[in-house]
PDB file of C-alpha atoms and ligand atoms in Angstrom:
ATOM      1  CA  MET W   1     -23.962  13.645 -42.835  1.00 95.00           C
ATOM      2  CA  LEU W   2     -23.658  12.254 -46.333  1.00 98.00           C
ATOM      3  CA  THR W   3     -22.298   8.785 -46.991  1.00 98.00           C
ATOM      4  CA  ASP W   4     -20.922   6.792 -49.871  1.00 98.00           C
ATOM      5  CA  TYR W   5     -20.547   3.213 -48.754  1.00 98.00           C
ATOM      6  CA  HIS W   6     -20.888   1.224 -51.906  1.00 98.00           C
ATOM      7  CA  LEU W   7     -17.569   2.117 -53.525  1.00 98.00           C
ATOM      8  CA  HIS W   8     -15.121   0.104 -55.552  1.00 98.00           C
ATOM      9  CA  LEU W   9     -11.526   1.309 -55.774  1.00 98.00           C
ATOM     10  CA  ARG W  10     -11.177  -0.156 -59.254  1.00 97.00           C
ATOM     11  CA  PRO W  11     -13.127  -0.842 -62.403  1.00 96.00           C
ATOM     12  CA  ASP W  12     -14.613  -4.293 -62.925  1.00 95.00           C
ATOM     13  CA  GLY W  13     -12.695  -6.655 -65.157  1.00 89.00           C
ATOM     14  CA  GLY W  14      -9.408  -8.486 -65.186  1.00 84.00           C
ATOM     15  CA  ASP W  15      -7.165  -5.531 -66.082  1.00 89.00           C
ATOM     16  CA  SER W  16      -7.603  -3.670 -62.807  1.00 94.00           C
ATOM     17  CA  THR W  17      -5.003  -5.100 -60.466  1.00 95.00           C
ATOM     18  CA  VAL W  18      -4.619  -4.572 -56.761  1.00 96.00           C
ATOM     19  CA  ALA W  19      -1.087  -3.267 -57.366  1.00 95.00           C
ATOM     20  CA  GLN W  20      -2.546  -0.471 -59.495  1.00 96.00           C
ATOM     21  CA  TYR W  21      -5.649   0.426 -57.507  1.00 97.00           C
ATOM     22  CA  HIS W  22      -5.288  -0.604 -53.877  1.00 98.00           C
ATOM     23  CA  THR W  23      -2.835   2.185 -53.239  1.00 98.00           C
ATOM     24  CA  ARG W  24      -2.735   5.169 -50.938  1.00 97.00           C
ATOM     25  CA  ALA W  25      -2.640   7.511 -53.961  1.00 97.00           C
ATOM     26  CA  ASN W  26      -5.772   6.000 -55.472  1.00 98.00           C
ATOM     27  CA  PHE W  27      -7.617   6.113 -52.147  1.00 97.00           C
ATOM     28  CA  GLU W  28      -6.715   9.801 -51.858  1.00 98.00           C
ATOM     29  CA  ARG W  29      -8.367  10.505 -55.221  1.00 98.00           C
ATOM     30  CA  TYR W  30     -11.614   9.096 -53.798  1.00 98.00           C
ATOM     31  CA  ARG W  31     -11.263  11.128 -50.611  1.00 98.00           C
ATOM     32  CA  VAL W  32     -10.660  14.353 -52.568  1.00 98.00           C
ATOM     33  CA  ALA W  33     -13.709  13.703 -54.751  1.00 98.00           C
ATOM     34  CA  ALA W  34     -15.814  13.027 -51.649  1.00 98.00           C
ATOM     35  CA  ASP W  35     -14.591  16.197 -49.927  1.00 97.00           C
ATOM     36  CA  GLN W  36     -15.526  18.242 -52.980  1.00 96.00           C
ATOM     37  CA  ARG W  37     -19.036  16.864 -52.757  1.00 96.00           C
ATOM     38  CA  GLY W  38     -19.439  17.275 -49.011  1.00 97.00           C
ATOM     39  CA  ILE W  39     -19.435  13.539 -48.297  1.00 98.00           C
ATOM     40  CA  ALA W  40     -17.837  12.882 -44.921  1.00 96.00           C
ATOM     41  CA  GLU W  41     -18.429   9.181 -44.516  1.00 97.00           C
ATOM     42  CA  LEU W  42     -16.795   6.876 -47.053  1.00 98.00           C
ATOM     43  CA  GLY W  43     -16.471   3.131 -47.198  1.00 98.00           C
ATOM     44  CA  VAL W  44     -15.157   0.655 -49.709  1.00 98.00           C
ATOM     45  CA  SER W  45     -16.966  -2.530 -50.680  1.00 98.00           C
ATOM     46  CA  GLU W  46     -15.020  -4.491 -53.264  1.00 98.00           C
ATOM     47  CA  HIS W  47     -16.768  -7.418 -54.940  1.00 98.00           C
ATOM     48  CA  VAL W  48     -16.277 -10.632 -52.986  1.00 98.00           C
ATOM     49  CA  TYR W  49     -15.657 -12.533 -56.215  1.00 98.00           C
ATOM     50  CA  ARG W  50     -12.364 -10.661 -56.730  1.00 98.00           C
ATOM     51  CA  PHE W  51     -10.896 -12.658 -53.840  1.00 98.00           C
ATOM     52  CA  ALA W  52      -9.571 -16.219 -53.934  1.00 98.00           C
ATOM     53  CA  GLN W  53     -11.417 -17.048 -50.705  1.00 98.00           C
ATOM     54  CA  ALA W  54     -14.757 -16.580 -52.527  1.00 98.00           C
ATOM     55  CA  LEU W  55     -14.165 -19.833 -54.390  1.00 98.00           C
ATOM     56  CA  ASP W  56     -14.779 -21.660 -51.108  1.00 98.00           C
ATOM     57  CA  VAL W  57     -18.309 -20.242 -51.330  1.00 98.00           C
ATOM     58  CA  TRP W  58     -19.186 -20.620 -54.996  1.00 98.00           C
ATOM     59  CA  ARG W  59     -17.467 -21.793 -58.152  1.00 98.00           C
ATOM     60  CA  HIS W  60     -19.375 -19.982 -60.847  1.00 98.00           C
ATOM     61  CA  PRO W  61     -17.147 -19.651 -63.946  1.00 98.00           C
ATOM     62  CA  PHE W  62     -17.428 -15.841 -63.684  1.00 97.00           C
ATOM     63  CA  TRP W  63     -16.057 -15.975 -60.157  1.00 98.00           C
ATOM     64  CA  GLU W  64     -13.336 -18.422 -61.186  1.00 97.00           C
ATOM     65  CA  THR W  65     -12.217 -15.910 -63.819  1.00 97.00           C
ATOM     66  CA  PHE W  66     -11.749 -13.055 -61.334  1.00 97.00           C
ATOM     67  CA  ALA W  67     -11.070 -14.560 -57.907  1.00 97.00           C
ATOM     68  CA  HIS W  68      -7.333 -13.869 -57.657  1.00 95.00           C
ATOM     69  CA  ASP W  69      -6.687 -11.444 -54.835  1.00 98.00           C
ATOM     70  CA  ASP W  70      -6.304 -12.098 -51.137  1.00 98.00           C
ATOM     71  CA  LEU W  71      -9.207 -10.972 -49.001  1.00 98.00           C
ATOM     72  CA  ASP W  72      -7.128 -10.445 -45.885  1.00 98.00           C
ATOM     73  CA  GLU W  73      -4.632  -8.285 -47.759  1.00 98.00           C
ATOM     74  CA  TYR W  74      -7.556  -6.121 -48.900  1.00 98.00           C
ATOM     75  CA  CYS W  75      -8.807  -5.747 -45.321  1.00 98.00           C
ATOM     76  CA  GLU W  76      -5.299  -4.913 -44.149  1.00 98.00           C
ATOM     77  CA  PHE W  77      -4.803  -2.335 -46.907  1.00 98.00           C
ATOM     78  CA  VAL W  78      -8.055  -0.557 -46.044  1.00 98.00           C
ATOM     79  CA  ARG W  79      -7.370  -0.565 -42.292  1.00 98.00           C
ATOM     80  CA  GLU W  80      -3.731   0.438 -42.443  1.00 98.00           C
ATOM     81  CA  HIS W  81      -3.482   2.751 -45.425  1.00 97.00           C
ATOM     82  CA  THR W  82      -6.876   4.468 -45.592  1.00 98.00           C
ATOM     83  CA  ASP W  83      -9.485   5.907 -43.243  1.00 97.00           C
ATOM     84  CA  LEU W  84     -12.292   4.263 -45.190  1.00 98.00           C
ATOM     85  CA  ARG W  85     -14.896   2.132 -43.501  1.00 98.00           C
ATOM     86  CA  LEU W  86     -14.221  -1.469 -44.390  1.00 98.00           C
ATOM     87  CA  GLY W  87     -17.009  -3.122 -46.321  1.00 98.00           C
ATOM     88  CA  ILE W  88     -17.518  -5.758 -48.949  1.00 98.00           C
ATOM     89  CA  GLU W  89     -20.118  -6.373 -51.628  1.00 98.00           C
ATOM     90  CA  ALA W  90     -21.129  -9.982 -51.205  1.00 98.00           C
ATOM     91  CA  ASP W  91     -23.486 -11.839 -53.502  1.00 98.00           C
ATOM     92  CA  PHE W  92     -26.326 -13.853 -52.125  1.00 98.00           C
ATOM     93  CA  VAL W  93     -25.683 -17.463 -53.136  1.00 98.00           C
ATOM     94  CA  PRO W  94     -28.658 -19.598 -52.092  1.00 98.00           C
ATOM     95  CA  GLY W  95     -27.501 -22.835 -50.501  1.00 97.00           C
ATOM     96  CA  ALA W  96     -24.088 -21.384 -49.616  1.00 98.00           C
ATOM     97  CA  GLU W  97     -25.210 -19.232 -46.697  1.00 98.00           C
ATOM     98  CA  ASP W  98     -23.020 -21.032 -44.157  1.00 98.00           C
ATOM     99  CA  ARG W  99     -19.929 -20.787 -46.313  1.00 98.00           C
ATOM    100  CA  MET W 100     -20.542 -17.086 -46.983  1.00 98.00           C
ATOM    101  CA  ALA W 101     -21.144 -16.505 -43.268  1.00 98.00           C
ATOM    102  CA  ASN W 102     -17.791 -18.134 -42.473  1.00 98.00           C
ATOM    103  CA  LEU W 103     -16.017 -15.883 -44.962  1.00 98.00           C
ATOM    104  CA  LEU W 104     -17.683 -12.718 -43.662  1.00 98.00           C
ATOM    105  CA  GLU W 105     -17.546 -13.422 -39.946  1.00 98.00           C
ATOM    106  CA  ALA W 106     -13.816 -14.141 -40.039  1.00 98.00           C
ATOM    107  CA  ARG W 107     -13.119 -10.465 -40.906  1.00 98.00           C
ATOM    108  CA  ASP W 108     -13.878  -7.249 -39.033  1.00 98.00           C
ATOM    109  CA  PHE W 109     -16.036  -5.549 -41.643  1.00 98.00           C
ATOM    110  CA  ASP W 110     -17.882  -2.360 -40.761  1.00 98.00           C
ATOM    111  CA  TYR W 111     -20.728  -3.456 -43.013  1.00 98.00           C
ATOM    112  CA  VAL W 112     -21.632  -5.965 -45.691  1.00 98.00           C
ATOM    113  CA  VAL W 113     -23.440  -4.876 -48.827  1.00 98.00           C
ATOM    114  CA  GLY W 114     -25.599  -7.765 -50.012  1.00 98.00           C
ATOM    115  CA  SER W 115     -26.402  -8.008 -53.679  1.00 98.00           C
ATOM    116  CA  VAL W 116     -28.170 -10.259 -56.125  1.00 98.00           C
ATOM    117  CA  HIS W 117     -26.524 -10.234 -59.550  1.00 98.00           C
ATOM    118  CA  PHE W 118     -27.082 -13.912 -60.338  1.00 97.00           C
ATOM    119  CA  MET W 119     -30.156 -16.068 -60.327  1.00 94.00           C
ATOM    120  CA  ARG W 120     -28.840 -19.586 -60.219  1.00 91.00           C
ATOM    121  CA  ASP W 121     -26.143 -19.347 -62.907  1.00 93.00           C
ATOM    122  CA  GLY W 122     -27.665 -16.514 -64.918  1.00 94.00           C
ATOM    123  CA  ALA W 123     -26.637 -12.867 -64.459  1.00 95.00           C
ATOM    124  CA  VAL W 124     -29.303 -10.166 -64.647  1.00 95.00           C
ATOM    125  CA  ASP W 125     -26.882  -7.317 -65.502  1.00 95.00           C
ATOM    126  CA  MET W 126     -24.268  -8.833 -67.815  1.00 94.00           C
ATOM    127  CA  ASP W 127     -24.218 -10.024 -71.401  1.00 91.00           C
ATOM    128  CA  GLU W 128     -22.109 -12.960 -70.334  1.00 92.00           C
ATOM    129  CA  TYR W 129     -23.982 -15.773 -68.542  1.00 94.00           C
ATOM    130  CA  SER W 130     -27.100 -13.689 -69.147  1.00 94.00           C
ATOM    131  CA  VAL W 131     -30.278 -14.876 -67.499  1.00 93.00           C
ATOM    132  CA  TRP W 132     -32.138 -13.233 -70.380  1.00 93.00           C
ATOM    133  CA  ASP W 133     -30.757 -15.696 -72.930  1.00 86.00           C
ATOM    134  CA  SER W 134     -32.602 -18.535 -71.278  1.00 74.00           C
ATOM    135  CA  ARG W 135     -35.850 -19.261 -73.042  1.00 72.00           C
ATOM    136  CA  SER W 136     -37.093 -21.306 -70.135  1.00 76.00           C
ATOM    137  CA  ALA W 137     -38.175 -18.323 -68.031  1.00 84.00           C
ATOM    138  CA  SER W 138     -40.527 -15.487 -68.987  1.00 92.00           C
ATOM    139  CA  VAL W 139     -39.745 -11.900 -68.043  1.00 93.00           C
ATOM    140  CA  GLU W 140     -42.461 -12.140 -65.381  1.00 94.00           C
ATOM    141  CA  GLU W 141     -40.818 -15.211 -63.877  1.00 95.00           C
ATOM    142  CA  VAL W 142     -37.356 -13.611 -63.864  1.00 96.00           C
ATOM    143  CA  TRP W 143     -38.690 -10.504 -62.137  1.00 97.00           C
ATOM    144  CA  LYS W 144     -40.724 -12.518 -59.664  1.00 97.00           C
ATOM    145  CA  ARG W 145     -37.764 -14.716 -58.748  1.00 97.00           C
ATOM    146  CA  TYR W 146     -35.439 -11.719 -58.585  1.00 98.00           C
ATOM    147  CA  PHE W 147     -37.407  -9.914 -55.899  1.00 98.00           C
ATOM    148  CA  GLN W 148     -37.970 -13.143 -53.991  1.00 98.00           C
ATOM    149  CA  ALA W 149     -34.188 -13.585 -53.957  1.00 98.00           C
ATOM    150  CA  ILE W 150     -33.739 -10.046 -52.591  1.00 98.00           C
ATOM    151  CA  GLY W 151     -36.166 -10.916 -49.807  1.00 98.00           C
ATOM    152  CA  GLU W 152     -34.357 -14.167 -49.021  1.00 98.00           C
ATOM    153  CA  ALA W 153     -30.989 -12.407 -49.061  1.00 98.00           C
ATOM    154  CA  ALA W 154     -32.294  -9.784 -46.641  1.00 98.00           C
ATOM    155  CA  ARG W 155     -33.597 -12.457 -44.267  1.00 98.00           C
ATOM    156  CA  SER W 156     -30.380 -14.491 -44.407  1.00 98.00           C
ATOM    157  CA  GLY W 157     -28.672 -12.482 -41.671  1.00 98.00           C
ATOM    158  CA  LEU W 158     -25.570 -12.188 -43.855  1.00 98.00           C
ATOM    159  CA  PHE W 159     -25.936  -8.564 -44.893  1.00 98.00           C
ATOM    160  CA  ASP W 160     -26.388  -5.046 -43.520  1.00 98.00           C
ATOM    161  CA  ILE W 161     -27.540  -3.318 -46.705  1.00 98.00           C
ATOM    162  CA  ALA W 162     -29.705  -4.519 -49.603  1.00 98.00           C
ATOM    163  CA  ALA W 163     -27.743  -3.222 -52.606  1.00 98.00           C
ATOM    164  CA  HIS W 164     -29.370  -1.875 -55.780  1.00 98.00           C
ATOM    165  CA  PRO W 165     -32.539  -3.794 -54.906  1.00 98.00           C
ATOM    166  CA  ASP W 166     -34.206  -3.531 -58.312  1.00 98.00           C
ATOM    167  CA  LEU W 167     -31.081  -4.243 -60.370  1.00 98.00           C
ATOM    168  CA  VAL W 168     -33.241  -6.516 -62.535  1.00 97.00           C
ATOM    169  CA  LYS W 169     -34.433  -3.345 -64.311  1.00 97.00           C
ATOM    170  CA  TYR W 170     -30.834  -2.727 -65.460  1.00 96.00           C
ATOM    171  CA  TRP W 171     -31.645  -2.992 -69.182  1.00 95.00           C
ATOM    172  CA  GLY W 172     -34.096  -0.152 -69.130  1.00 90.00           C
ATOM    173  CA  PRO W 173     -37.769   0.586 -69.478  1.00 84.00           C
ATOM    174  CA  PRO W 174     -40.173  -1.023 -71.967  1.00 78.00           C
ATOM    175  CA  THR W 175     -39.433   1.954 -74.233  1.00 82.00           C
ATOM    176  CA  GLY W 176     -35.679   1.198 -74.234  1.00 84.00           C
ATOM    177  CA  ALA W 177     -33.412  -1.132 -76.199  1.00 86.00           C
ATOM    178  CA  HIS W 178     -34.631  -4.283 -74.417  1.00 91.00           C
ATOM    179  CA  PRO W 179     -38.391  -3.921 -73.970  1.00 88.00           C
ATOM    180  CA  GLU W 180     -38.686  -7.673 -73.521  1.00 90.00           C
ATOM    181  CA  ARG W 181     -36.740  -7.499 -70.245  1.00 94.00           C
ATOM    182  CA  THR W 182     -39.181  -5.343 -68.281  1.00 93.00           C
ATOM    183  CA  PRO W 183     -42.769  -6.263 -67.504  1.00 93.00           C
ATOM    184  CA  THR W 184     -45.431  -3.660 -68.155  1.00 89.00           C
ATOM    185  CA  GLY W 185     -47.871  -2.130 -65.705  1.00 91.00           C
ATOM    186  CA  ASP W 186     -47.552  -1.357 -62.025  1.00 94.00           C
ATOM    187  CA  LEU W 187     -44.355  -3.040 -60.851  1.00 96.00           C
ATOM    188  CA  ARG W 188     -45.282  -2.979 -57.160  1.00 97.00           C
ATOM    189  CA  ARG W 189     -46.682  -6.477 -57.520  1.00 96.00           C
ATOM    190  CA  TYR W 190     -43.075  -7.692 -57.769  1.00 98.00           C
ATOM    191  CA  TYR W 191     -41.626  -5.581 -54.966  1.00 98.00           C
ATOM    192  CA  GLU W 192     -43.626  -6.970 -52.042  1.00 98.00           C
ATOM    193  CA  PRO W 193     -41.532 -10.065 -51.134  1.00 98.00           C
ATOM    194  CA  ALA W 194     -38.345  -8.012 -51.352  1.00 98.00           C
ATOM    195  CA  VAL W 195     -39.601  -5.186 -49.142  1.00 98.00           C
ATOM    196  CA  GLU W 196     -41.073  -7.652 -46.649  1.00 98.00           C
ATOM    197  CA  GLY W 197     -37.756  -9.499 -46.444  1.00 98.00           C
ATOM    198  CA  ILE W 198     -35.777  -6.289 -45.983  1.00 98.00           C
ATOM    199  CA  ALA W 199     -38.129  -5.128 -43.220  1.00 98.00           C
ATOM    200  CA  GLU W 200     -38.168  -8.492 -41.441  1.00 98.00           C
ATOM    201  CA  GLY W 201     -34.432  -8.975 -41.859  1.00 98.00           C
ATOM    202  CA  GLY W 202     -33.916  -5.601 -40.185  1.00 98.00           C
ATOM    203  CA  ILE W 203     -31.391  -4.399 -42.755  1.00 98.00           C
ATOM    204  CA  ALA W 204     -31.088  -1.107 -44.626  1.00 98.00           C
ATOM    205  CA  VAL W 205     -32.115  -0.482 -48.201  1.00 99.00           C
ATOM    206  CA  GLU W 206     -29.593   1.136 -50.507  1.00 98.00           C
ATOM    207  CA  LEU W 207     -30.462   4.195 -52.528  1.00 98.00           C
ATOM    208  CA  SER W 208     -27.925   3.982 -55.344  1.00 98.00           C
ATOM    209  CA  THR W 209     -27.263   6.496 -58.076  1.00 98.00           C
ATOM    210  CA  ALA W 210     -25.603   3.805 -60.220  1.00 98.00           C
ATOM    211  CA  GLY W 211     -28.833   3.099 -62.088  1.00 97.00           C
ATOM    212  CA  LEU W 212     -28.652   6.594 -63.574  1.00 97.00           C
ATOM    213  CA  ARG W 213     -25.392   5.593 -65.279  1.00 97.00           C
ATOM    214  CA  LYS W 214     -26.851   2.365 -66.686  1.00 96.00           C
ATOM    215  CA  PRO W 215     -29.426   1.666 -69.421  1.00 94.00           C
ATOM    216  CA  ALA W 216     -32.081   1.770 -66.671  1.00 95.00           C
ATOM    217  CA  GLY W 217     -31.551   5.545 -66.452  1.00 95.00           C
ATOM    218  CA  GLU W 218     -33.057   5.807 -62.982  1.00 96.00           C
ATOM    219  CA  LEU W 219     -32.101   5.470 -59.351  1.00 98.00           C
ATOM    220  CA  TYR W 220     -32.038   2.050 -57.730  1.00 98.00           C
ATOM    221  CA  PRO W 221     -34.621   1.429 -56.408  1.00 98.00           C
ATOM    222  CA  ALA W 222     -37.638   2.918 -58.172  1.00 98.00           C
ATOM    223  CA  ARG W 223     -39.709   5.488 -56.254  1.00 98.00           C
ATOM    224  CA  ALA W 224     -42.502   3.008 -55.522  1.00 98.00           C
ATOM    225  CA  PHE W 225     -40.036   0.488 -54.050  1.00 98.00           C
ATOM    226  CA  LEU W 226     -38.431   3.154 -51.878  1.00 98.00           C
ATOM    227  CA  GLU W 227     -41.834   4.355 -50.679  1.00 98.00           C
ATOM    228  CA  MET W 228     -42.786   0.811 -49.712  1.00 98.00           C
ATOM    229  CA  CYS W 229     -39.540   0.521 -47.728  1.00 98.00           C
ATOM    230  CA  VAL W 230     -40.152   3.825 -45.970  1.00 98.00           C
ATOM    231  CA  ASP W 231     -43.703   2.748 -45.101  1.00 98.00           C
ATOM    232  CA  ALA W 232     -42.261  -0.459 -43.629  1.00 98.00           C
ATOM    233  CA  GLY W 233     -39.818   1.530 -41.464  1.00 98.00           C
ATOM    234  CA  VAL W 234     -36.701   0.472 -43.372  1.00 98.00           C
ATOM    235  CA  PRO W 235     -33.709   2.855 -43.007  1.00 98.00           C
ATOM    236  CA  VAL W 236     -31.762   4.043 -46.044  1.00 98.00           C
ATOM    237  CA  ALA W 237     -28.062   3.771 -46.930  1.00 98.00           C
ATOM    238  CA  LEU W 238     -26.887   6.196 -49.621  1.00 98.00           C
ATOM    239  CA  SER W 239     -24.252   5.199 -52.196  1.00 98.00           C
ATOM    240  CA  SER W 240     -22.995   5.800 -55.708  1.00 98.00           C
ATOM    241  CA  ASP W 241     -21.500   2.351 -56.468  1.00 98.00           C
ATOM    242  CA  ALA W 242     -18.608   4.283 -58.025  1.00 98.00           C
ATOM    243  CA  HIS W 243     -15.828   2.276 -59.643  1.00 98.00           C
ATOM    244  CA  ARG W 244     -13.678   5.391 -60.221  1.00 98.00           C
ATOM    245  CA  PRO W 245     -13.113   8.633 -58.262  1.00 98.00           C
ATOM    246  CA  GLU W 246     -15.156  10.744 -60.716  1.00 98.00           C
ATOM    247  CA  ASP W 247     -18.292   8.854 -59.752  1.00 98.00           C
ATOM    248  CA  VAL W 248     -18.027   9.264 -55.972  1.00 98.00           C
ATOM    249  CA  GLY W 249     -21.253  10.944 -54.915  1.00 98.00           C
ATOM    250  CA  ALA W 250     -22.395  11.074 -58.540  1.00 98.00           C
ATOM    251  CA  ASP W 251     -25.887  12.514 -58.985  1.00 98.00           C
ATOM    252  CA  TYR W 252     -26.401  12.965 -55.258  1.00 98.00           C
ATOM    253  CA  GLU W 253     -28.538  16.061 -55.929  1.00 97.00           C
ATOM    254  CA  ARG W 254     -30.990  13.726 -57.601  1.00 98.00           C
ATOM    255  CA  ALA W 255     -30.789  11.193 -54.762  1.00 98.00           C
ATOM    256  CA  LEU W 256     -31.320  13.847 -52.093  1.00 98.00           C
ATOM    257  CA  GLU W 257     -34.395  15.144 -53.923  1.00 98.00           C
ATOM    258  CA  GLU W 258     -35.723  11.601 -53.965  1.00 98.00           C
ATOM    259  CA  LEU W 259     -35.125  11.128 -50.235  1.00 98.00           C
ATOM    260  CA  ASP W 260     -36.774  14.453 -49.506  1.00 98.00           C
ATOM    261  CA  ALA W 261     -39.762  13.510 -51.665  1.00 98.00           C
ATOM    262  CA  VAL W 262     -40.366  10.291 -49.730  1.00 98.00           C
ATOM    263  CA  GLY W 263     -39.772  11.937 -46.342  1.00 98.00           C
ATOM    264  CA  VAL W 264     -36.416  10.396 -45.453  1.00 98.00           C
ATOM    265  CA  ARG W 265     -34.375  12.735 -43.225  1.00 98.00           C
ATOM    266  CA  GLU W 266     -31.692  10.380 -41.900  1.00 98.00           C
ATOM    267  CA  LEU W 267     -29.063   8.054 -43.348  1.00 98.00           C
ATOM    268  CA  CYS W 268     -27.470   4.905 -41.995  1.00 98.00           C
ATOM    269  CA  VAL W 269     -23.922   5.055 -40.711  1.00 98.00           C
ATOM    270  CA  PHE W 270     -22.050   1.812 -40.023  1.00 98.00           C
ATOM    271  CA  GLU W 271     -19.181   0.805 -37.810  1.00 98.00           C
ATOM    272  CA  GLY W 272     -18.265  -2.713 -36.719  1.00 98.00           C
ATOM    273  CA  ARG W 273     -21.533  -3.946 -38.243  1.00 98.00           C
ATOM    274  CA  GLN W 274     -23.494  -1.680 -35.905  1.00 98.00           C
ATOM    275  CA  ARG W 275     -25.871   0.794 -37.492  1.00 98.00           C
ATOM    276  CA  ARG W 276     -26.952   4.225 -36.390  1.00 98.00           C
ATOM    277  CA  LEU W 277     -28.855   7.043 -38.066  1.00 98.00           C
ATOM    278  CA  GLU W 278     -27.526  10.526 -38.774  1.00 98.00           C
ATOM    279  CA  PRO W 279     -29.420  13.531 -40.135  1.00 98.00           C
ATOM    280  CA  ILE W 280     -28.864  14.102 -43.858  1.00 97.00           C
ATOM    281  CA  GLY W 281     -26.550  16.983 -44.694  1.00 92.00           C
ATOM    282  CA  SER W 282     -23.348  17.724 -46.507  1.00 88.00           C
ATOM    283  CA  SER W 283     -20.175  18.541 -44.631  1.00 81.00           C
ATOM    284  CA  ASP W 284     -17.579  21.158 -45.352  1.00 71.00           C
ATOM    285  CA  ARG W 285     -14.417  19.437 -44.236  1.00 56.00           C
ATOM    286  CA  ALA W 286     -12.228  22.221 -45.556  1.00 47.00           C
ATOM    287  CA  SER W 287     -13.516  24.886 -43.159  1.00 44.00           C
ATOM    288  CA  GLU W 288     -15.021  22.973 -40.273  1.00 45.00           C
ATOM    289  CA  PRO W 289     -14.020  19.325 -40.057  1.00 45.00           C
ATOM    290  CA  SER W 290     -16.677  18.178 -37.624  1.00 44.00           C
ATOM    291  CA  ALA W 291     -19.598  20.277 -38.832  1.00 43.00           C
ATOM    292  CA  ALA W 292     -22.500  18.535 -40.515  1.00 45.00           C
ATOM    293  CA  SER W 293     -25.068  20.864 -41.979  1.00 44.00           C
ATOM    294  CA  SER W 294     -28.616  19.697 -41.637  1.00 45.00           C
ATOM    295  CA  ASP W 295     -29.580  21.588 -44.773  1.00 46.00           C
ATOM    296  CA  ALA W 296     -29.232  19.209 -47.694  1.00 43.00           C
ATOM    297  CA  SER W 297     -29.932  21.994 -50.163  1.00 45.00           C
ATOM    298  CA  ALA W 298     -26.715  23.725 -49.119  1.00 43.00           C
ATOM    299  CA  ARG W 299     -24.756  21.294 -51.216  1.00 42.00           C
TER     300      ARG W 299
HETATM  301 ZN1   ZN T 310     -23.532  -4.811 -57.457  1.00 54.59          ZN
HETATM  302 ZN1   ZN T 311     -20.963  -2.569 -56.584  1.00 54.59          ZN
END
């Protein structure tokens, strides 16, 4: 089985309306792209901050800008007009755990992708509200706090999957355009609290190909982070974080090589917030709907 759980049916930003993108025709474009890439198991996880109900959890100005749509209409659309697993990408907002739990538990999600984009009010991966503009914190402090937040998020009980767990590297390596945003040396010293939290929280770690499409130019997470997770017995969820059909399963060859290199042979599959493991392998839905090859290289 191959999965793509961290999918968005629309691009980020205010122009992408539900009327345009939460349609049967748009869903079918994702399904066709997935079929072409041998991905049998698909789920959608729109950003929680696109929904009006998120403002009961947090009132960051970025959320206030985008929180227009109705969360229950989204759930209904996915259940009634698609065969996607129903997920959501929810931010970890320290101090608002109870309010986020209320929002999540009131809906029948198959899984919740937990992410850390903000540290207090500063975003790690946007120019707007950028955490990097603050002169009060050094790069070491930002990185240290980032991975602590991942650990806390994982322990919160709110989430099933730790999304893009080293997103803080978004701006690229010390040789890139923003050398001041990445510490030098062995980065494992930062990863420990995050990996510990993920292991203790009993959730899955996401292997995401999105980092390859960003200035970071590598998978999320880095090899060393993934190895630490594997050593701690943490299962893996595979996703592209696509925001358009073309990116469904993007760079999965690269991801599958990575999983093979660290000895991961199974992927997480979710339903009703229950997790099970399935052997890695692409499917050929066209010829044999239920067959799942165990040979990843056949893709
Ligand atoms: Zn994200
Ligand atoms: Zn996402």
